């Protein structure tokens, strides 16, 4: 059975909030000497997520 994937669209501000929240969670786990593996993976996945390129209108559509 294939795993379900989810797509989340964030603006720059929301993206920053998510990255900062994950980083704070990671730091808290480190202070508590708890494993950070899952948060590390999600943080890296979030940081490496591609941006959606804006579609450009062709010359005909611009008229």
Coordinates of N, CA, C and O in Angstrom, one line a residue:
X1 N 0.8 -1.2 0.0 CA 0.0 0.0 0.0 C 0.9 1.2 0.0 O 1.8 1.4 0.8
X2 N 0.6 2.2 -0.9 CA 1.4 3.4 -1.0 C 1.0 4.4 0.0 O -0.1 4.6 0.3
X3 N 2.1 5.0 0.6 CA 1.8 6.1 1.6 C 1.2 7.3 1.0 O 1.5 7.7 -0.1
X4 N 0.2 7.9 1.7 CA -0.4 9.1 1.2 C 0.5 10.3 1.4 O 1.1 10.4 2.5
X5 N 0.6 11.1 0.5 CA 1.4 12.4 0.6 C 0.4 13.6 0.7 O -0.7 13.6 0.2
X6 N 0.9 14.6 1.4 CA 0.1 15.8 1.5 C 1.0 17.0 1.0 O 2.2 17.0 1.1
X7 N 0.3 17.9 0.3 CA 1.0 19.1 -0.2 C 0.5 20.3 0.6 O -0.7 20.5 0.8
X8 N 1.4 21.1 1.1 CA 1.0 22.3 1.9 C 1.6 23.5 1.3 O 2.8 23.5 1.0
X9 N 0.8 24.5 1.0 CA 1.2 25.7 0.4 C 1.4 26.8 1.5 O 0.4 27.1 2.2
X10 N 2.6 27.4 1.6 CA 2.8 28.4 2.6 C 3.4 29.6 2.0 O 4.2 29.5 1.1
X11 N 3.1 30.8 2.5 CA 3.8 32.0 2.1 C 5.1 32.1 2.8 O 5.3 31.3 3.7
X12 N 5.9 33.1 2.5 CA 7.2 33.2 3.2 C 7.1 33.3 4.7 O 7.9 32.7 5.4
X13 N 6.1 34.1 5.2 CA 5.9 34.2 6.6 C 5.6 32.9 7.3 O 6.2 32.5 8.3
X14 N 4.6 32.2 6.7 CA 4.2 30.9 7.3 C 5.3 29.9 7.2 O 5.5 29.1 8.2
X15 N 6.1 29.9 6.2 CA 7.2 29.0 6.0 C 8.2 29.3 7.2 O 8.7 28.3 7.8
X16 N 8.5 30.5 7.4 CA 9.4 30.9 8.5 C 8.9 30.5 9.9 O 9.7 30.0 10.7
X17 N 7.6 30.6 10.1 CA 7.0 30.2 11.4 C 7.2 28.7 11.5 O 7.6 28.2 12.6
X18 N 6.9 27.9 10.5 CA 7.0 26.4 10.6 C 8.5 26.0 10.9 O 8.8 25.2 11.7
X19 N 9.4 26.6 10.1 CA 10.8 26.3 10.3 C 11.3 26.6 11.7 O 11.9 25.8 12.4
X20 N 10.9 27.8 12.2 CA 11.3 28.2 13.6 C 10.6 27.3 14.6 O 11.3 27.0 15.6
X21 N 9.4 27.0 14.4 CA 8.7 26.1 15.4 C 9.4 24.7 15.5 O 9.6 24.2 16.6
X22 N 9.7 24.2 14.3 CA 10.4 22.9 14.3 C 11.8 23.0 15.0 O 12.2 22.1 15.7
X23 N 12.5 24.1 14.7 CA 13.8 24.3 15.3 C 13.7 24.4 16.8 O 14.5 23.8 17.6
X24 N 12.7 25.1 17.3 CA 12.5 25.3 18.7 C 12.2 23.9 19.4 O 12.7 23.6 20.5
X25 N 11.3 23.2 18.7 CA 11.0 21.8 19.2 C 12.2 21.0 19.3 O 12.5 20.3 20.3
X26 N 13.1 21.0 18.3 CA 14.3 20.3 18.2 C 15.2 20.7 19.4 O 15.8 19.8 20.1
X27 N 15.4 22.0 19.6 CA 16.2 22.5 20.7 C 15.7 22.0 22.1 O 16.4 21.6 23.0
X28 N 14.3 22.0 22.2 CA 13.7 21.5 23.5 C 14.0 20.0 23.7 O 14.3 19.6 24.8
X29 N 13.9 19.2 22.6 CA 14.2 17.8 22.7 C 15.7 17.6 23.1 O 16.0 16.7 23.9
X30 N 16.6 18.4 22.5 CA 18.0 18.2 22.9 C 18.2 18.5 24.3 O 18.9 17.8 25.0
X31 N 17.6 19.6 24.9 CA 17.7 20.0 26.3 C 17.2 18.8 27.2 O 17.8 18.6 28.3
X32 N 16.2 18.2 26.7 CA 15.6 17.1 27.5 C 16.3 15.7 27.2 O 15.8 14.7 27.8
X33 N 17.3 15.8 26.4 CA 18.1 14.6 26.1 C 17.2 13.5 25.5 O 17.3 12.3 25.8
X34 N 16.3 13.9 24.6 CA 15.3 13.0 23.9 C 15.7 12.9 22.4 O 16.4 13.9 21.9
X35 N 15.4 11.9 21.8 CA 15.7 11.7 20.3 C 15.1 12.8 19.5 O 13.9 13.2 19.7
X36 N 15.8 13.3 18.5 CA 15.3 14.4 17.6 C 15.2 13.9 16.2 O 14.9 14.7 15.3
X37 N 15.3 12.6 15.9 CA 15.4 12.0 14.6 C 14.2 12.5 13.7 O 14.3 13.0 12.6
X38 N 13.0 12.3 14.2 CA 11.8 12.6 13.4 C 11.7 14.1 13.1 O 11.4 14.5 12.0
X39 N 12.0 14.9 14.1 CA 12.0 16.4 13.9 C 13.1 16.8 13.0 O 12.9 17.7 12.1
X40 N 14.3 16.2 13.1 CA 15.4 16.5 12.2 C 15.0 16.2 10.7 O 15.2 17.1 9.8
X41 N 14.3 15.1 10.5 CA 13.9 14.7 9.1 C 12.9 15.7 8.6 O 13.0 16.1 7.4
X42 N 11.9 16.0 9.4 CA 10.9 17.0 9.0 C 11.4 18.4 8.8 O 11.0 19.0 7.8
X43 N 12.3 18.8 9.6 CA 13.0 20.1 9.5 C 13.7 20.2 8.1 O 13.6 21.1 7.4
X44 N 14.5 19.1 7.9 CA 15.3 19.1 6.6 C 14.4 19.0 5.4 O 14.6 19.7 4.4
X45 N 13.3 18.3 5.5 CA 12.3 18.2 4.4 C 11.7 19.5 4.1 O 11.5 19.9 3.0
X46 N 11.4 20.2 5.2 CA 10.7 21.6 5.1 C 11.7 22.6 4.5 O 11.3 23.3 3.6
X47 N 12.9 22.6 4.9 CA 13.9 23.5 4.4 C 14.2 23.2 2.9 O 14.4 24.2 2.2
X48 N 14.2 22.0 2.6 CA 14.6 21.6 1.2 C 13.4 21.6 0.2 O 13.5 21.3 -1.0
X49 N 12.2 21.9 0.7 CA 11.0 21.9 -0.1 C 11.1 22.9 -1.2 O 11.5 24.0 -1.0
X50 N 10.7 22.5 -2.5 CA 10.8 23.4 -3.6 C 9.8 24.5 -3.5 O 8.7 24.3 -2.9
X51 N 10.1 25.6 -4.2 CA 9.1 26.6 -4.3 C 8.3 26.4 -5.6 O 8.8 25.8 -6.6
X52 N 7.0 26.9 -5.6 CA 6.2 26.7 -6.8 C 6.5 28.0 -7.7 O 6.4 29.1 -7.2
X53 N 6.9 27.7 -8.9 CA 7.2 28.8 -9.8 C 5.9 29.4 -10.3 O 4.9 28.7 -10.6
X54 N 5.9 30.7 -10.5 CA 4.7 31.4 -11.0 C 4.6 31.1 -12.5 O 5.6 31.1 -13.2
X55 N 3.4 30.9 -13.0 CA 3.2 30.7 -14.4 C 3.3 32.0 -15.1 O 2.7 33.0 -14.7
X56 N 4.0 32.1 -16.2 CA 4.1 33.3 -17.0 C 3.1 33.2 -18.1 O 2.9 32.2 -18.7
X57 N 2.5 34.4 -18.4 CA 1.5 34.4 -19.5 C 2.2 34.5 -20.8 O 3.3 35.2 -20.9
X58 N 1.7 33.9 -21.8 CA 2.3 34.0 -23.1 C 1.9 35.4 -23.7 O 1.1 36.1 -23.2
X59 N 2.5 35.8 -24.8 CA 2.3 37.1 -25.4 C 0.8 37.2 -25.8 O 0.2 38.3 -25.7
X60 N 0.2 36.1 -26.3 CA -1.2 36.2 -26.7 C -2.1 36.4 -25.5 O -3.1 37.1 -25.6
X61 N -1.8 35.8 -24.3 CA -2.7 36.0 -23.2 C -2.6 37.4 -22.6 O -3.5 37.9 -22.0
X62 N -1.4 38.0 -22.8 CA -1.2 39.4 -22.2 C -2.0 40.4 -22.9 O -2.2 41.5 -22.4
X63 N -2.5 40.2 -24.1 CA -3.2 41.1 -24.9 C -4.6 41.3 -24.5 O -5.4 40.7 -24.1

